[in-house]
JSON list of C-alpha atoms in Angstrom, two decimals:
[
{"chain": "A", "resi": 1, "resn": "MET", "atom": "CA", "xyz": [63.29, 58.59, -36.56]},
{"chain": "A", "resi": 2, "resn": "ALA", "atom": "CA", "xyz": [59.95, 57.33, -35.28]},
{"chain": "A", "resi": 3, "resn": "GLY", "atom": "CA", "xyz": [57.36, 60.05, -34.98]},
{"chain": "A", "resi": 4, "resn": "ARG", "atom": "CA", "xyz": [59.13, 62.42, -37.36]},
{"chain": "A", "resi": 5, "resn": "THR", "atom": "CA", "xyz": [58.48, 60.81, -40.71]},
{"chain": "A", "resi": 6, "resn": "ASP", "atom": "CA", "xyz": [56.12, 63.58, -41.77]},
{"chain": "A", "resi": 7, "resn": "VAL", "atom": "CA", "xyz": [57.75, 66.63, -40.23]},
{"chain": "A", "resi": 8, "resn": "LYS", "atom": "CA", "xyz": [56.02, 69.92, -41.06]},
{"chain": "A", "resi": 9, "resn": "ILE", "atom": "CA", "xyz": [58.21, 72.66, -42.52]},
{"chain": "A", "resi": 10, "resn": "SER", "atom": "CA", "xyz": [57.17, 76.31, -42.34]},
{"chain": "A", "resi": 11, "resn": "VAL", "atom": "CA", "xyz": [58.65, 78.29, -45.24]},
{"chain": "A", "resi": 12, "resn": "ILE", "atom": "CA", "xyz": [58.65, 82.01, -44.47]},
{"chain": "A", "resi": 13, "resn": "VAL", "atom": "CA", "xyz": [58.83, 84.67, -47.17]},
{"chain": "A", "resi": 14, "resn": "PRO", "atom": "CA", "xyz": [58.88, 88.42, -46.43]},
{"chain": "A", "resi": 15, "resn": "VAL", "atom": "CA", "xyz": [57.43, 90.18, -49.48]},
{"chain": "A", "resi": 16, "resn": "TYR", "atom": "CA", "xyz": [58.10, 93.69, -50.77]},
{"chain": "A", "resi": 17, "resn": "ASN", "atom": "CA", "xyz": [57.40, 95.05, -54.29]},
{"chain": "A", "resi": 18, "resn": "VAL", "atom": "CA", "xyz": [58.08, 91.87, -56.18]},
{"chain": "A", "resi": 19, "resn": "GLU", "atom": "CA", "xyz": [54.93, 91.24, -58.24]},
{"chain": "A", "resi": 20, "resn": "LYS", "atom": "CA", "xyz": [56.89, 90.06, -61.29]},
{"chain": "A", "resi": 21, "resn": "GLU", "atom": "CA", "xyz": [58.98, 87.40, -59.53]},
{"chain": "A", "resi": 22, "resn": "LEU", "atom": "CA", "xyz": [56.68, 86.36, -56.67]},
{"chain": "A", "resi": 23, "resn": "PRO", "atom": "CA", "xyz": [54.44, 83.94, -58.64]},
{"chain": "A", "resi": 24, "resn": "ARG", "atom": "CA", "xyz": [57.37, 81.78, -59.71]},
{"chain": "A", "resi": 25, "resn": "CYS", "atom": "CA", "xyz": [58.73, 81.78, -56.16]},
{"chain": "A", "resi": 26, "resn": "ILE", "atom": "CA", "xyz": [55.38, 80.55, -54.85]},
{"chain": "A", "resi": 27, "resn": "GLU", "atom": "CA", "xyz": [55.05, 77.99, -57.64]},
{"chain": "A", "resi": 28, "resn": "SER", "atom": "CA", "xyz": [58.40, 76.51, -56.66]},
{"chain": "A", "resi": 29, "resn": "LEU", "atom": "CA", "xyz": [56.79, 75.61, -53.31]},
{"chain": "A", "resi": 30, "resn": "LEU", "atom": "CA", "xyz": [53.62, 74.24, -54.83]},
{"chain": "A", "resi": 31, "resn": "THR", "atom": "CA", "xyz": [55.60, 71.87, -57.06]},
{"chain": "A", "resi": 32, "resn": "GLN", "atom": "CA", "xyz": [57.60, 70.35, -54.19]},
{"chain": "A", "resi": 33, "resn": "THR", "atom": "CA", "xyz": [57.69, 66.56, -54.09]},
{"chain": "A", "resi": 34, "resn": "TYR", "atom": "CA", "xyz": [57.31, 66.79, -50.29]},
{"chain": "A", "resi": 35, "resn": "SER", "atom": "CA", "xyz": [53.87, 68.11, -49.37]},
{"chain": "A", "resi": 36, "resn": "ASN", "atom": "CA", "xyz": [53.84, 68.68, -45.60]},
{"chain": "A", "resi": 37, "resn": "PHE", "atom": "CA", "xyz": [54.72, 72.36, -45.54]},
{"chain": "A", "resi": 38, "resn": "GLU", "atom": "CA", "xyz": [53.12, 75.73, -45.05]},
{"chain": "A", "resi": 39, "resn": "LEU", "atom": "CA", "xyz": [54.06, 78.87, -46.95]},
{"chain": "A", "resi": 40, "resn": "LEU", "atom": "CA", "xyz": [53.86, 82.05, -44.91]},
{"chain": "A", "resi": 41, "resn": "LEU", "atom": "CA", "xyz": [53.86, 85.35, -46.79]},
{"chain": "A", "resi": 42, "resn": "ILE", "atom": "CA", "xyz": [53.94, 88.77, -45.16]},
{"chain": "A", "resi": 43, "resn": "ASN", "atom": "CA", "xyz": [53.71, 91.90, -47.24]},
{"chain": "A", "resi": 44, "resn": "ASP", "atom": "CA", "xyz": [55.73, 94.80, -45.86]},
{"chain": "A", "resi": 45, "resn": "GLY", "atom": "CA", "xyz": [54.10, 97.90, -47.33]},
{"chain": "A", "resi": 46, "resn": "SER", "atom": "CA", "xyz": [54.38, 97.00, -51.02]},
{"chain": "A", "resi": 47, "resn": "SER", "atom": "CA", "xyz": [53.07, 99.58, -53.48]},
{"chain": "A", "resi": 48, "resn": "ASP", "atom": "CA", "xyz": [52.66, 97.11, -56.35]},
{"chain": "A", "resi": 49, "resn": "GLY", "atom": "CA", "xyz": [50.41, 94.09, -56.92]},
{"chain": "A", "resi": 50, "resn": "SER", "atom": "CA", "xyz": [52.18, 91.75, -54.50]},
{"chain": "A", "resi": 51, "resn": "PRO", "atom": "CA", "xyz": [49.31, 91.69, -51.93]},
{"chain": "A", "resi": 52, "resn": "GLU", "atom": "CA", "xyz": [46.82, 90.65, -54.60]},
{"chain": "A", "resi": 53, "resn": "ILE", "atom": "CA", "xyz": [49.11, 87.85, -55.74]},
{"chain": "A", "resi": 54, "resn": "MET", "atom": "CA", "xyz": [49.45, 86.57, -52.17]},
{"chain": "A", "resi": 55, "resn": "GLU", "atom": "CA", "xyz": [45.69, 86.62, -51.70]},
{"chain": "A", "resi": 56, "resn": "ARG", "atom": "CA", "xyz": [45.05, 84.80, -54.97]},
{"chain": "A", "resi": 57, "resn": "TYR", "atom": "CA", "xyz": [47.41, 81.94, -54.13]},
{"chain": "A", "resi": 58, "resn": "ALA", "atom": "CA", "xyz": [46.13, 81.67, -50.54]},
{"chain": "A", "resi": 59, "resn": "GLU", "atom": "CA", "xyz": [42.61, 81.18, -51.89]},
{"chain": "A", "resi": 60, "resn": "LYS", "atom": "CA", "xyz": [43.81, 78.28, -54.02]},
{"chain": "A", "resi": 61, "resn": "ASP", "atom": "CA", "xyz": [45.87, 76.36, -51.44]},
{"chain": "A", "resi": 62, "resn": "PRO", "atom": "CA", "xyz": [45.17, 76.11, -47.67]},
{"chain": "A", "resi": 63, "resn": "ARG", "atom": "CA", "xyz": [48.89, 75.62, -46.98]},
{"chain": "A", "resi": 64, "resn": "ILE", "atom": "CA", "xyz": [49.48, 79.25, -47.96]},
{"chain": "A", "resi": 65, "resn": "LYS", "atom": "CA", "xyz": [48.84, 81.96, -45.37]},
{"chain": "A", "resi": 66, "resn": "TYR", "atom": "CA", "xyz": [49.46, 85.66, -45.73]},
{"chain": "A", "resi": 67, "resn": "GLN", "atom": "CA", "xyz": [49.32, 88.92, -43.85]},
{"chain": "A", "resi": 68, "resn": "VAL", "atom": "CA", "xyz": [49.60, 92.53, -44.96]},
{"chain": "A", "resi": 69, "resn": "LEU", "atom": "CA", "xyz": [51.37, 94.91, -42.56]},
{"chain": "A", "resi": 70, "resn": "GLU", "atom": "CA", "xyz": [50.24, 98.51, -42.31]},
{"chain": "A", "resi": 71, "resn": "HIS", "atom": "CA", "xyz": [53.78, 99.85, -42.05]},
{"chain": "A", "resi": 72, "resn": "ASN", "atom": "CA", "xyz": [57.18, 98.85, -43.41]},
{"chain": "A", "resi": 73, "resn": "GLU", "atom": "CA", "xyz": [58.89, 97.00, -40.57]},
{"chain": "A", "resi": 74, "resn": "GLY", "atom": "CA", "xyz": [62.19, 96.40, -42.38]},
{"chain": "A", "resi": 75, "resn": "ILE", "atom": "CA", "xyz": [63.55, 92.98, -43.28]},
{"chain": "A", "resi": 76, "resn": "SER", "atom": "CA", "xyz": [64.11, 91.79, -39.70]},
{"chain": "A", "resi": 77, "resn": "GLY", "atom": "CA", "xyz": [60.78, 93.08, -38.42]},
{"chain": "A", "resi": 78, "resn": "ASN", "atom": "CA", "xyz": [58.94, 91.57, -41.37]},
{"chain": "A", "resi": 79, "resn": "THR", "atom": "CA", "xyz": [60.66, 88.22, -40.96]},
{"chain": "A", "resi": 80, "resn": "ASN", "atom": "CA", "xyz": [59.84, 88.18, -37.25]},
{"chain": "A", "resi": 81, "resn": "GLU", "atom": "CA", "xyz": [56.16, 88.71, -38.08]},
{"chain": "A", "resi": 82, "resn": "CYS", "atom": "CA", "xyz": [56.40, 85.69, -40.39]},
{"chain": "A", "resi": 83, "resn": "LEU", "atom": "CA", "xyz": [57.90, 83.64, -37.58]},
{"chain": "A", "resi": 84, "resn": "LYS", "atom": "CA", "xyz": [54.87, 84.40, -35.39]},
{"chain": "A", "resi": 85, "resn": "MET", "atom": "CA", "xyz": [52.64, 82.68, -37.98]},
{"chain": "A", "resi": 86, "resn": "ALA", "atom": "CA", "xyz": [54.73, 79.51, -38.23]},
{"chain": "A", "resi": 87, "resn": "THR", "atom": "CA", "xyz": [53.26, 76.26, -36.89]},
{"chain": "A", "resi": 88, "resn": "GLY", "atom": "CA", "xyz": [55.82, 73.81, -38.30]},
{"chain": "A", "resi": 89, "resn": "GLU", "atom": "CA", "xyz": [58.40, 71.81, -36.40]},
{"chain": "A", "resi": 90, "resn": "TYR", "atom": "CA", "xyz": [61.05, 73.26, -38.72]},
{"chain": "A", "resi": 91, "resn": "ILE", "atom": "CA", "xyz": [61.35, 76.72, -40.25]},
{"chain": "A", "resi": 92, "resn": "ALA", "atom": "CA", "xyz": [62.99, 77.57, -43.58]},
{"chain": "A", "resi": 93, "resn": "LEU", "atom": "CA", "xyz": [63.94, 80.96, -45.01]},
{"chain": "A", "resi": 94, "resn": "LEU", "atom": "CA", "xyz": [63.14, 81.84, -48.63]},
{"chain": "A", "resi": 95, "resn": "ASP", "atom": "CA", "xyz": [63.65, 85.17, -50.40]},
{"chain": "A", "resi": 96, "resn": "HIS", "atom": "CA", "xyz": [60.64, 86.52, -52.27]},
{"chain": "A", "resi": 97, "resn": "ASP", "atom": "CA", "xyz": [62.26, 86.48, -55.73]},
{"chain": "A", "resi": 98, "resn": "ASP", "atom": "CA", "xyz": [64.17, 83.19, -55.53]},
{"chain": "A", "resi": 99, "resn": "ILE", "atom": "CA", "xyz": [63.31, 79.64, -56.64]},
{"chain": "A", "resi": 100, "resn": "LEU", "atom": "CA", "xyz": [63.50, 76.23, -54.96]},
{"chain": "A", "resi": 101, "resn": "HIS", "atom": "CA", "xyz": [64.41, 72.93, -56.58]},
{"chain": "A", "resi": 102, "resn": "PRO", "atom": "CA", "xyz": [61.35, 70.61, -56.49]},
{"chain": "A", "resi": 103, "resn": "ALA", "atom": "CA", "xyz": [63.14, 68.10, -54.23]},
{"chain": "A", "resi": 104, "resn": "VAL", "atom": "CA", "xyz": [64.62, 70.42, -51.61]},
{"chain": "A", "resi": 105, "resn": "LEU", "atom": "CA", "xyz": [61.98, 69.89, -48.91]},
{"chain": "A", "resi": 106, "resn": "PHE", "atom": "CA", "xyz": [62.12, 66.12, -49.46]},
{"chain": "A", "resi": 107, "resn": "GLU", "atom": "CA", "xyz": [65.91, 66.18, -49.04]},
{"chain": "A", "resi": 108, "resn": "TYR", "atom": "CA", "xyz": [65.61, 68.21, -45.85]},
{"chain": "A", "resi": 109, "resn": "ALA", "atom": "CA", "xyz": [62.89, 66.01, -44.36]},
{"chain": "A", "resi": 110, "resn": "LYS", "atom": "CA", "xyz": [65.06, 62.99, -45.13]},
{"chain": "A", "resi": 111, "resn": "VAL", "atom": "CA", "xyz": [68.00, 64.51, -43.26]},
{"chain": "A", "resi": 112, "resn": "ILE", "atom": "CA", "xyz": [65.78, 65.40, -40.31]},
{"chain": "A", "resi": 113, "resn": "ASN", "atom": "CA", "xyz": [64.52, 61.83, -40.09]},
{"chain": "A", "resi": 114, "resn": "GLU", "atom": "CA", "xyz": [67.79, 60.02, -40.72]},
{"chain": "A", "resi": 115, "resn": "LYS", "atom": "CA", "xyz": [70.27, 62.35, -39.01]},
{"chain": "A", "resi": 116, "resn": "ASN", "atom": "CA", "xyz": [68.10, 64.29, -36.54]},
{"chain": "A", "resi": 117, "resn": "ALA", "atom": "CA", "xyz": [69.74, 67.47, -37.82]},
{"chain": "A", "resi": 118, "resn": "ASP", "atom": "CA", "xyz": [68.45, 70.68, -36.30]},
{"chain": "A", "resi": 119, "resn": "TYR", "atom": "CA", "xyz": [70.07, 73.05, -38.84]},
{"chain": "A", "resi": 120, "resn": "ILE", "atom": "CA", "xyz": [70.27, 72.24, -42.56]},
{"chain": "A", "resi": 121, "resn": "TYR", "atom": "CA", "xyz": [71.60, 74.04, -45.63]},
{"chain": "A", "resi": 122, "resn": "CYS", "atom": "CA", "xyz": [72.40, 73.18, -49.25]},
{"chain": "A", "resi": 123, "resn": "ASP", "atom": "CA", "xyz": [74.44, 74.37, -52.21]},
{"chain": "A", "resi": 124, "resn": "GLU", "atom": "CA", "xyz": [73.04, 77.15, -54.37]},
{"chain": "A", "resi": 125, "resn": "ILE", "atom": "CA", "xyz": [73.10, 78.66, -57.83]},
{"chain": "A", "resi": 126, "resn": "THR", "atom": "CA", "xyz": [73.02, 82.38, -58.55]},
{"chain": "A", "resi": 127, "resn": "PHE", "atom": "CA", "xyz": [71.24, 83.33, -61.75]},
{"chain": "A", "resi": 128, "resn": "GLU", "atom": "CA", "xyz": [70.14, 86.51, -63.47]},
{"chain": "A", "resi": 129, "resn": "GLY", "atom": "CA", "xyz": [67.17, 87.44, -65.62]},
{"chain": "A", "resi": 130, "resn": "ASP", "atom": "CA", "xyz": [64.06, 85.34, -65.94]},
{"chain": "A", "resi": 131, "resn": "SER", "atom": "CA", "xyz": [65.63, 81.91, -66.37]},
{"chain": "A", "resi": 132, "resn": "ILE", "atom": "CA", "xyz": [67.62, 79.73, -63.99]},
{"chain": "A", "resi": 133, "resn": "ASP", "atom": "CA", "xyz": [69.57, 78.65, -67.07]},
{"chain": "A", "resi": 134, "resn": "HIS", "atom": "CA", "xyz": [71.30, 82.05, -66.92]},
{"chain": "A", "resi": 135, "resn": "MET", "atom": "CA", "xyz": [73.66, 80.89, -64.18]},
{"chain": "A", "resi": 136, "resn": "ILE", "atom": "CA", "xyz": [76.45, 83.20, -63.08]},
{"chain": "A", "resi": 137, "resn": "VAL", "atom": "CA", "xyz": [77.71, 81.48, -59.89]},
{"chain": "A", "resi": 138, "resn": "LEU", "atom": "CA", "xyz": [77.72, 77.85, -58.78]},
{"chain": "A", "resi": 139, "resn": "HIS", "atom": "CA", "xyz": [78.26, 77.82, -55.02]},
{"chain": "A", "resi": 140, "resn": "PHE", "atom": "CA", "xyz": [79.35, 74.39, -53.81]},
{"chain": "A", "resi": 141, "resn": "LYS", "atom": "CA", "xyz": [79.72, 74.90, -50.08]},
{"chain": "A", "resi": 142, "resn": "PRO", "atom": "CA", "xyz": [81.92, 73.22, -47.50]},
{"chain": "A", "resi": 143, "resn": "ASP", "atom": "CA", "xyz": [80.51, 71.30, -44.58]},
{"chain": "A", "resi": 144, "resn": "PHE", "atom": "CA", "xyz": [79.95, 73.25, -41.39]},
{"chain": "A", "resi": 145, "resn": "ALA", "atom": "CA", "xyz": [83.04, 75.06, -40.12]},
{"chain": "A", "resi": 146, "resn": "ILE", "atom": "CA", "xyz": [82.48, 77.75, -37.51]},
{"chain": "A", "resi": 147, "resn": "ASP", "atom": "CA", "xyz": [85.75, 79.61, -38.15]},
{"chain": "A", "resi": 148, "resn": "ASN", "atom": "CA", "xyz": [84.86, 79.90, -41.83]},
{"chain": "A", "resi": 149, "resn": "LEU", "atom": "CA", "xyz": [81.31, 81.02, -41.02]},
{"chain": "A", "resi": 150, "resn": "ARG", "atom": "CA", "xyz": [82.46, 83.77, -38.67]},
{"chain": "A", "resi": 151, "resn": "GLY", "atom": "CA", "xyz": [84.32, 85.50, -41.48]},
{"chain": "A", "resi": 152, "resn": "ASN", "atom": "CA", "xyz": [81.99, 84.63, -44.38]},
{"chain": "A", "resi": 153, "resn": "ASN", "atom": "CA", "xyz": [78.30, 83.77, -44.51]},
{"chain": "A", "resi": 154, "resn": "TYR", "atom": "CA", "xyz": [78.86, 80.86, -46.84]},
{"chain": "A", "resi": 155, "resn": "ILE", "atom": "CA", "xyz": [75.75, 79.02, -45.54]},
{"chain": "A", "resi": 156, "resn": "CYS", "atom": "CA", "xyz": [73.17, 81.65, -46.54]},
{"chain": "A", "resi": 157, "resn": "HIS", "atom": "CA", "xyz": [70.43, 79.81, -48.55]},
{"chain": "A", "resi": 158, "resn": "PHE", "atom": "CA", "xyz": [68.49, 77.56, -48.17]},
{"chain": "A", "resi": 159, "resn": "SER", "atom": "CA", "xyz": [68.57, 77.49, -44.36]},
{"chain": "A", "resi": 160, "resn": "ALA", "atom": "CA", "xyz": [66.13, 75.42, -42.29]},
{"chain": "A", "resi": 161, "resn": "PHE", "atom": "CA", "xyz": [66.19, 74.92, -38.53]},
{"chain": "A", "resi": 162, "resn": "SER", "atom": "CA", "xyz": [64.13, 73.40, -35.76]},
{"chain": "A", "resi": 163, "resn": "ARG", "atom": "CA", "xyz": [61.57, 75.47, -33.87]},
{"chain": "A", "resi": 164, "resn": "HIS", "atom": "CA", "xyz": [63.23, 74.37, -30.63]},
{"chain": "A", "resi": 165, "resn": "LEU", "atom": "CA", "xyz": [66.49, 75.88, -31.87]},
{"chain": "A", "resi": 166, "resn": "LEU", "atom": "CA", "xyz": [64.73, 79.13, -32.74]},
{"chain": "A", "resi": 167, "resn": "ASP", "atom": "CA", "xyz": [63.11, 79.29, -29.30]},
{"chain": "A", "resi": 168, "resn": "GLU", "atom": "CA", "xyz": [66.55, 79.05, -27.71]},
{"chain": "A", "resi": 169, "resn": "THR", "atom": "CA", "xyz": [68.10, 81.65, -30.03]},
{"chain": "A", "resi": 170, "resn": "GLY", "atom": "CA", "xyz": [65.57, 84.46, -30.33]},
{"chain": "A", "resi": 171, "resn": "VAL", "atom": "CA", "xyz": [64.38, 86.53, -33.27]},
{"chain": "A", "resi": 172, "resn": "PHE", "atom": "CA", "xyz": [66.08, 88.51, -36.04]},
{"chain": "A", "resi": 173, "resn": "ARG", "atom": "CA", "xyz": [67.70, 91.73, -34.81]},
{"chain": "A", "resi": 174, "resn": "SER", "atom": "CA", "xyz": [66.92, 94.89, -36.77]},
{"chain": "A", "resi": 175, "resn": "GLN", "atom": "CA", "xyz": [70.23, 96.56, -35.90]},
{"chain": "A", "resi": 176, "resn": "TYR", "atom": "CA", "xyz": [71.88, 94.03, -38.23]},
{"chain": "A", "resi": 177, "resn": "ASP", "atom": "CA", "xyz": [69.58, 94.65, -41.22]},
{"chain": "A", "resi": 178, "resn": "GLY", "atom": "CA", "xyz": [71.59, 93.96, -44.35]},
{"chain": "A", "resi": 179, "resn": "SER", "atom": "CA", "xyz": [73.52, 91.25, -42.52]},
{"chain": "A", "resi": 180, "resn": "GLN", "atom": "CA", "xyz": [70.62, 89.95, -40.44]},
{"chain": "A", "resi": 181, "resn": "ASP", "atom": "CA", "xyz": [70.88, 86.44, -41.90]},
{"chain": "A", "resi": 182, "resn": "HIS", "atom": "CA", "xyz": [74.57, 86.16, -40.98]},
{"chain": "A", "resi": 183, "resn": "ASP", "atom": "CA", "xyz": [73.85, 87.30, -37.42]},
{"chain": "A", "resi": 184, "resn": "MET", "atom": "CA", "xyz": [70.98, 84.83, -37.09]},
{"chain": "A", "resi": 185, "resn": "ILE", "atom": "CA", "xyz": [72.88, 81.91, -38.62]},
{"chain": "A", "resi": 186, "resn": "LEU", "atom": "CA", "xyz": [75.79, 82.43, -36.24]},
{"chain": "A", "resi": 187, "resn": "ARG", "atom": "CA", "xyz": [73.44, 82.35, -33.26]},
{"chain": "A", "resi": 188, "resn": "LEU", "atom": "CA", "xyz": [71.43, 79.37, -34.49]},
{"chain": "A", "resi": 189, "resn": "THR", "atom": "CA", "xyz": [74.41, 77.21, -35.43]},
{"chain": "A", "resi": 190, "resn": "GLY", "atom": "CA", "xyz": [76.07, 78.12, -32.14]},
{"chain": "A", "resi": 191, "resn": "LYS", "atom": "CA", "xyz": [73.29, 76.26, -30.33]},
{"chain": "A", "resi": 192, "resn": "ALA", "atom": "CA", "xyz": [72.65, 73.50, -32.88]},
{"chain": "A", "resi": 193, "resn": "LYS", "atom": "CA", "xyz": [73.43, 69.88, -32.05]},
{"chain": "A", "resi": 194, "resn": "LEU", "atom": "CA", "xyz": [73.93, 68.95, -35.71]},
{"chain": "A", "resi": 195, "resn": "VAL", "atom": "CA", "xyz": [74.43, 71.34, -38.61]},
{"chain": "A", "resi": 196, "resn": "TYR", "atom": "CA", "xyz": [74.06, 69.30, -41.81]},
{"chain": "A", "resi": 197, "resn": "HIS", "atom": "CA", "xyz": [75.13, 70.28, -45.31]},
{"chain": "A", "resi": 198, "resn": "VAL", "atom": "CA", "xyz": [73.15, 68.72, -48.17]},
{"chain": "A", "resi": 199, "resn": "PRO", "atom": "CA", "xyz": [75.74, 68.71, -50.99]},
{"chain": "A", "resi": 200, "resn": "LYS", "atom": "CA", "xyz": [73.28, 69.41, -53.78]},
{"chain": "A", "resi": 201, "resn": "ALA", "atom": "CA", "xyz": [72.41, 72.67, -55.58]},
{"chain": "A", "resi": 202, "resn": "LEU", "atom": "CA", "xyz": [68.77, 73.01, -54.53]},
{"chain": "A", "resi": 203, "resn": "TYR", "atom": "CA", "xyz": [68.35, 76.79, -54.26]},
{"chain": "A", "resi": 204, "resn": "TYR", "atom": "CA", "xyz": [68.31, 79.32, -57.09]},
{"chain": "A", "resi": 205, "resn": "TRP", "atom": "CA", "xyz": [69.26, 82.82, -55.95]},
{"chain": "A", "resi": 206, "resn": "ARG", "atom": "CA", "xyz": [68.20, 85.63, -58.27]},
{"chain": "A", "resi": 207, "resn": "SER", "atom": "CA", "xyz": [70.78, 88.38, -58.85]},
{"chain": "A", "resi": 208, "resn": "HIS", "atom": "CA", "xyz": [69.72, 91.93, -59.73]},
{"chain": "A", "resi": 209, "resn": "LYS", "atom": "CA", "xyz": [70.97, 95.45, -59.12]},
{"chain": "A", "resi": 210, "resn": "ALA", "atom": "CA", "xyz": [69.25, 95.85, -55.77]},
{"chain": "A", "resi": 211, "resn": "SER", "atom": "CA", "xyz": [70.18, 92.37, -54.53]},
{"chain": "A", "resi": 212, "resn": "VAL", "atom": "CA", "xyz": [72.89, 91.41, -52.07]},
{"chain": "A", "resi": 213, "resn": "ALA", "atom": "CA", "xyz": [73.60, 88.56, -54.53]}
]
């Protein structure tokens, strides 16, 4: 659509004790084929080297912004602080130890322009260890179906939605921590004009002992 050819996407990443995996997560943004994005990192009381990693990358690329919180706000509180920093027309949610396909932001910007979608998601791959070649689950998702979503958060990653939609919906709710994404997705899609499924595996979700994956 005219006027939206170069839509800005704010990718928000709450960070907590993930110094080993964080660099590769950040690099997966920096190697995107679509360049009009900002990466927003908020450290939530990490005790490892995550803050230093965030600072180092922010010094190298002006699209990266970061903040260090004095206290652990929990996943919802941390994510909401990230949202306050966002200046993009669309917002996307990325976990601090996961990896994006290099073309995912291009595919999403294309859908925004061609379909005027206000909520977008894609297929995903769950992997373990240090290599995305160690795949354990290939999740090829259905198109949007609200009855399915109410019983199962099949949308999950990589979700992106318009700022206007967020303004209508409100922030993440801490009483749902652990299932905060499901709660938020239900509210966002309930107000969306077009929920669009990109049928390509463009998100790599890392599985480990402490992960919901």
